XYZ file of C-alpha atoms in Angstrom:
359
model
C 4.034 17.722 -22.390
C 6.882 16.850 -25.188
C 10.337 16.094 -23.011
C 13.370 16.427 -25.042
C 16.224 14.104 -23.714
C 19.811 14.963 -24.433
C 23.108 14.223 -23.524
C 25.362 16.702 -21.697
C 27.123 17.100 -25.461
C 23.484 18.144 -26.736
C 23.121 14.995 -28.206
C 19.330 13.628 -28.505
C 19.181 10.585 -26.460
C 15.585 9.606 -27.986
C 14.842 10.924 -31.335
C 12.369 12.998 -31.688
C 11.249 13.408 -27.830
C 9.118 12.024 -25.830
C 5.372 12.912 -25.254
C 3.793 12.607 -21.912
C 0.906 13.515 -19.978
C 0.868 16.914 -18.178
C 0.461 14.989 -14.755
C 3.281 12.743 -15.719
C 6.258 12.330 -13.047
C 9.624 12.217 -13.272
C 9.715 8.568 -12.379
C 7.422 8.107 -15.681
C 9.848 9.570 -17.702
C 12.435 7.257 -16.784
C 10.246 4.422 -17.466
C 9.449 5.630 -20.865
C 13.151 6.452 -21.514
C 13.818 2.680 -20.400
C 11.080 1.189 -23.021
C 12.415 3.417 -25.776
C 16.285 2.721 -25.133
C 16.053 -0.707 -23.674
C 19.334 -0.153 -22.162
C 19.210 2.432 -19.432
C 16.864 1.178 -16.654
C 15.578 3.845 -14.112
C 18.382 3.288 -11.348
C 20.962 4.051 -14.247
C 19.657 7.558 -15.404
C 20.600 10.826 -13.745
C 18.370 13.529 -15.329
C 19.072 17.263 -14.766
C 18.064 20.682 -15.982
C 20.044 22.185 -18.573
C 22.949 24.450 -17.382
C 23.090 27.854 -19.314
C 26.563 28.086 -21.003
C 29.282 29.562 -18.953
C 27.465 28.924 -15.759
C 29.163 27.682 -12.831
C 25.768 26.616 -11.072
C 25.037 22.767 -9.965
C 23.106 21.476 -12.344
C 19.475 20.850 -10.667
C 18.802 16.822 -10.595
C 15.285 15.777 -11.174
C 13.741 13.943 -8.300
C 11.670 10.791 -9.244
C 8.641 11.777 -7.014
C 8.248 14.925 -8.383
C 5.822 16.026 -11.355
C 7.403 17.183 -14.399
C 5.657 20.311 -14.303
C 7.478 21.736 -11.137
C 10.615 21.728 -13.845
C 8.997 23.193 -16.559
C 9.389 26.825 -15.238
C 5.600 27.734 -16.316
C 6.144 26.390 -19.816
C 4.035 23.232 -19.446
C 4.254 22.118 -23.181
C 8.032 21.243 -23.396
C 10.614 20.364 -21.231
C 14.242 19.887 -21.980
C 16.365 17.521 -19.482
C 20.093 16.045 -19.828
C 20.672 12.424 -19.663
C 23.679 11.031 -18.017
C 24.372 7.222 -17.988
C 25.266 6.210 -14.389
C 26.456 2.730 -15.524
C 25.407 -0.821 -14.646
C 23.726 -0.587 -11.061
C 23.302 -3.225 -8.149
C 21.324 -3.013 -5.376
C 23.257 -1.928 -2.058
C 22.215 -5.255 -0.086
C 23.927 -7.108 -3.054
C 26.764 -5.024 -2.860
C 27.120 -5.489 0.880
C 26.477 -9.275 0.941
C 29.359 -10.030 -1.219
C 31.728 -7.535 0.262
C 31.146 -9.344 3.547
C 30.595 -12.644 2.472
C 34.534 -12.969 1.624
C 35.749 -12.295 5.091
C 33.298 -14.467 6.478
C 34.471 -17.589 4.473
C 38.217 -16.624 4.004
C 38.997 -16.170 7.730
C 37.988 -19.929 8.698
C 39.948 -21.445 5.786
C 43.110 -20.326 7.596
C 42.160 -21.728 10.955
C 40.755 -24.981 10.002
C 42.761 -25.825 7.296
C 46.603 -25.270 8.731
C 47.795 -26.950 5.773
C 47.321 -24.038 3.630
C 50.527 -22.736 5.030
C 52.825 -25.239 3.137
C 51.366 -23.429 0.227
C 53.499 -20.352 1.219
C 56.717 -22.652 2.170
C 55.819 -23.391 6.123
C 55.984 -26.905 7.184
C 55.075 -28.489 10.657
C 51.876 -26.350 10.647
C 50.302 -26.452 14.267
C 47.677 -28.775 14.690
C 46.120 -27.076 17.956
C 45.344 -23.549 18.293
C 45.574 -21.092 20.949
C 42.558 -19.899 22.675
C 43.236 -16.194 21.374
C 42.748 -17.560 17.963
C 39.644 -19.684 18.791
C 38.250 -16.666 20.213
C 39.348 -14.429 17.471
C 37.729 -16.671 14.814
C 34.275 -16.368 16.775
C 34.650 -12.712 16.951
C 35.387 -12.130 13.489
C 32.728 -14.629 12.135
C 30.204 -12.809 14.385
C 30.961 -9.284 13.215
C 30.490 -10.263 9.547
C 27.313 -12.394 10.003
C 26.158 -9.656 11.972
C 26.777 -7.138 9.037
C 24.934 -9.375 6.772
C 22.090 -9.823 8.895
C 21.787 -6.004 9.279
C 22.057 -5.372 5.486
C 18.840 -7.342 4.929
C 16.809 -6.573 7.947
C 18.053 -3.465 9.847
C 19.702 -0.990 7.119
C 17.500 1.225 5.090
C 19.009 2.847 1.934
C 18.590 6.232 0.920
C 19.632 5.009 -2.582
C 18.388 1.645 -4.050
C 21.598 0.880 -6.045
C 25.141 1.417 -6.268
C 27.615 1.362 -9.507
C 28.340 -2.165 -10.396
C 32.182 -0.985 -10.241
C 31.833 -0.525 -6.386
C 31.338 -4.588 -6.013
C 34.829 -5.021 -7.342
C 36.447 -2.155 -5.558
C 34.946 -3.209 -2.172
C 35.433 -6.751 -2.450
C 38.873 -6.585 -3.176
C 39.039 -4.192 -0.065
C 37.120 -6.660 2.223
C 38.764 -9.789 0.866
C 42.277 -8.949 0.747
C 42.415 -7.310 4.386
C 40.180 -10.719 5.474
C 43.000 -12.961 4.076
C 45.909 -10.823 5.083
C 44.674 -10.659 8.767
C 43.481 -14.292 8.750
C 47.017 -15.046 7.512
C 49.163 -13.991 10.413
C 46.501 -14.325 13.249
C 46.406 -18.040 12.621
C 49.765 -18.585 11.683
C 51.996 -21.649 13.029
C 54.463 -19.121 14.702
C 51.631 -16.646 15.966
C 52.320 -15.588 19.493
C 49.747 -14.743 21.837
C 48.807 -11.943 24.456
C 48.522 -12.807 27.914
C 45.188 -13.919 29.348
C 44.302 -10.571 30.861
C 44.877 -8.737 27.794
C 42.821 -10.820 25.607
C 40.025 -10.697 27.916
C 39.950 -6.762 28.236
C 40.318 -6.646 24.256
C 37.609 -8.749 23.284
C 35.384 -7.878 26.120
C 35.720 -4.278 24.880
C 34.968 -5.297 21.257
C 31.940 -7.081 22.245
C 30.504 -4.345 24.105
C 31.274 -2.077 20.933
C 29.354 -4.655 18.646
C 26.217 -4.373 20.470
C 26.629 -0.649 20.928
C 27.170 -0.445 17.038
C 23.914 -2.631 16.417
C 21.866 -0.237 18.570
C 23.089 2.530 16.730
C 22.351 0.995 13.503
C 18.676 0.697 15.064
C 18.517 4.284 15.598
C 19.633 5.167 12.043
C 16.747 2.877 10.783
C 14.270 4.272 12.734
C 15.008 7.818 10.919
C 13.818 6.406 7.533
C 10.846 4.816 6.219
C 10.877 1.498 5.051
C 11.249 3.077 1.074
C 14.199 4.601 2.419
C 13.033 8.309 2.252
C 13.266 10.484 5.550
C 16.504 12.811 4.198
C 19.126 13.984 6.267
C 17.962 13.929 10.097
C 20.009 14.345 13.130
C 20.314 11.056 15.224
C 19.605 11.487 18.914
C 19.755 9.385 21.712
C 22.507 7.020 23.069
C 25.984 7.887 21.711
C 24.556 10.098 18.875
C 24.153 12.850 21.878
C 27.889 12.871 22.317
C 29.312 12.344 18.710
C 27.705 12.947 15.126
C 28.399 9.423 13.607
C 28.468 6.994 16.632
C 28.035 4.353 14.191
C 31.540 4.859 12.808
C 33.100 5.402 16.361
C 31.769 1.953 17.645
C 33.092 0.426 14.543
C 36.584 1.825 14.901
C 36.226 1.121 18.537
C 35.346 -2.687 17.932
C 38.687 -3.310 15.851
C 40.451 -1.487 18.370
C 39.305 -4.126 20.874
C 39.911 -6.843 18.335
C 43.568 -5.856 17.930
C 43.958 -5.467 21.886
C 43.241 -8.822 22.131
C 45.022 -10.458 19.368
C 47.873 -7.961 18.471
C 49.032 -8.421 14.845
C 50.762 -5.774 12.629
C 47.637 -6.884 9.817
C 45.015 -6.117 12.272
C 46.376 -2.655 13.280
C 47.109 -1.857 9.378
C 43.455 -2.631 8.947
C 42.294 -0.656 11.676
C 44.293 2.518 10.524
C 42.752 2.327 7.194
C 39.541 1.539 8.079
C 39.908 4.782 10.357
C 40.935 6.978 7.848
C 38.409 5.939 5.727
C 35.585 6.163 8.347
C 36.802 9.508 9.851
C 36.374 11.294 6.238
C 32.995 9.947 5.869
C 32.019 11.277 9.796
C 33.589 14.824 8.902
C 31.697 14.954 5.725
C 28.258 13.831 7.304
C 29.113 16.573 10.222
C 29.756 19.490 7.879
C 26.548 18.368 5.782
C 24.406 18.297 8.947
C 26.156 21.435 10.718
C 25.137 23.604 7.689
C 21.551 22.568 8.017
C 21.470 23.758 11.682
C 23.454 26.802 10.742
C 20.764 27.566 7.856
C 17.715 27.135 10.501
C 19.511 29.357 13.146
C 20.301 31.753 10.296
C 16.610 32.079 9.263
C 14.925 31.864 12.663
C 17.565 33.270 15.687
C 17.046 36.913 15.046
C 19.301 36.795 11.948
C 16.757 36.734 9.227
C 13.632 38.781 8.819
C 10.635 37.278 7.019
C 7.936 39.270 5.449
C 4.964 37.303 4.237
C 3.238 38.507 1.014
C 0.512 35.744 0.124
C 2.451 33.027 -1.092
C 5.641 34.750 -1.526
C 7.904 36.062 1.069
C 11.288 37.861 1.246
C 13.934 36.661 3.134
C 16.682 39.380 3.934
C 19.661 37.573 5.667
C 22.181 39.131 7.896
C 25.011 38.908 5.528
C 23.203 41.017 2.973
C 21.870 37.933 0.379
C 18.411 38.079 -0.526
C 16.351 34.842 -1.408
C 12.611 34.711 -2.942
C 10.786 31.872 -1.718
C 7.362 30.435 -2.922
C 5.834 28.965 0.149
C 2.915 26.683 0.452
C 3.142 26.345 3.952
C 3.167 28.762 7.060
C 6.928 29.129 8.475
C 7.642 26.496 11.007
C 9.107 27.895 14.460
C 12.376 27.016 15.176
C 11.397 24.990 17.848
C 9.222 22.647 15.734
C 12.093 22.337 12.669
C 12.842 18.749 11.879
C 16.277 18.584 9.861
C 15.101 17.775 6.092
C 16.687 16.265 3.059
C 18.057 18.943 0.625
C 17.422 17.721 -2.887
C 20.259 18.785 -5.290
C 17.629 21.096 -6.933
C 17.099 23.277 -3.674
C 19.294 25.744 -1.569
C 19.934 24.606 1.982
C 17.662 27.497 2.986
C 14.817 25.318 1.713
C 15.256 23.079 4.889
C 13.353 25.600 6.847
C 10.282 25.870 4.833
C 8.484 22.813 4.331
C 7.416 21.976 0.336
C 8.921 25.351 -0.590
C 11.201 26.029 -3.614
C 14.008 28.299 -3.209
C 15.557 30.410 -5.987
C 18.831 32.191 -5.224
């Protein structure tokens, strides 16, 4: 099979195309492109099928595990793919390590070296710390140490890499807020809260930290060690109440921290972090809700499926018609499990394992 690799402007990325075996996969194509270009390693590549001029459809992304034949549209002799350079990439574990390392190291500087405040024009720095400040140090360091350990031993990532630019963006966010909070919380003029408020705040925060860890364990078990598993709906514990219990417990653990420490800097961080995680949670909720609505639409008396050998017509209640090429029997609703929806498939394909959907 001859594969022509072009840019979005139509320029050939690899002159003369590439000759691959008929059984070659997308991953083999990416490796071959890397060998020919030297610069574009596989995780830096995004390969899609060409979109007809004037079409508003999203381009079909090639999945690295699939065979190129699946994208050849019956023409097994040649295939044209569109190449996009995603830029330099880093592993997600590397990204998370560096963004969490900064707050873990910077915060203790303001606690153990009070002389740093002289650099900001303050003299007579306190030589002793209130127990609120000491417990806040333990709480803070435990949180970020936990995050680093989870990065290497708990989290399973659906995408192996992230753009290098995200390292600088995320480090700026975490390192700046870490220094901002540490500066005011360890300041010589800091006024601590009452003993009861401190205990309630830290107690609630620790409970949320442990709950957050358990939520991450639940999410970990949804994926295989290589990161596969697709979009699945987590069940159990707080996930029976909210879609993104991991974000909920993350927000509440910082609320507990701020109840115990009571600084403007801490509450600013809480508001910013809450807004970011709320947007993530709403986006994930909408995505999972679409999966459920799709399944209900097809199986809950709102779709009529007529099997014809390896083909079926699905007539939806809203009048749309989809043609499905099925390799397996239709799964009953009670046995349906939310699956990943690749970019090259309709949401309808989640209801039919191993099926391709053309709308």
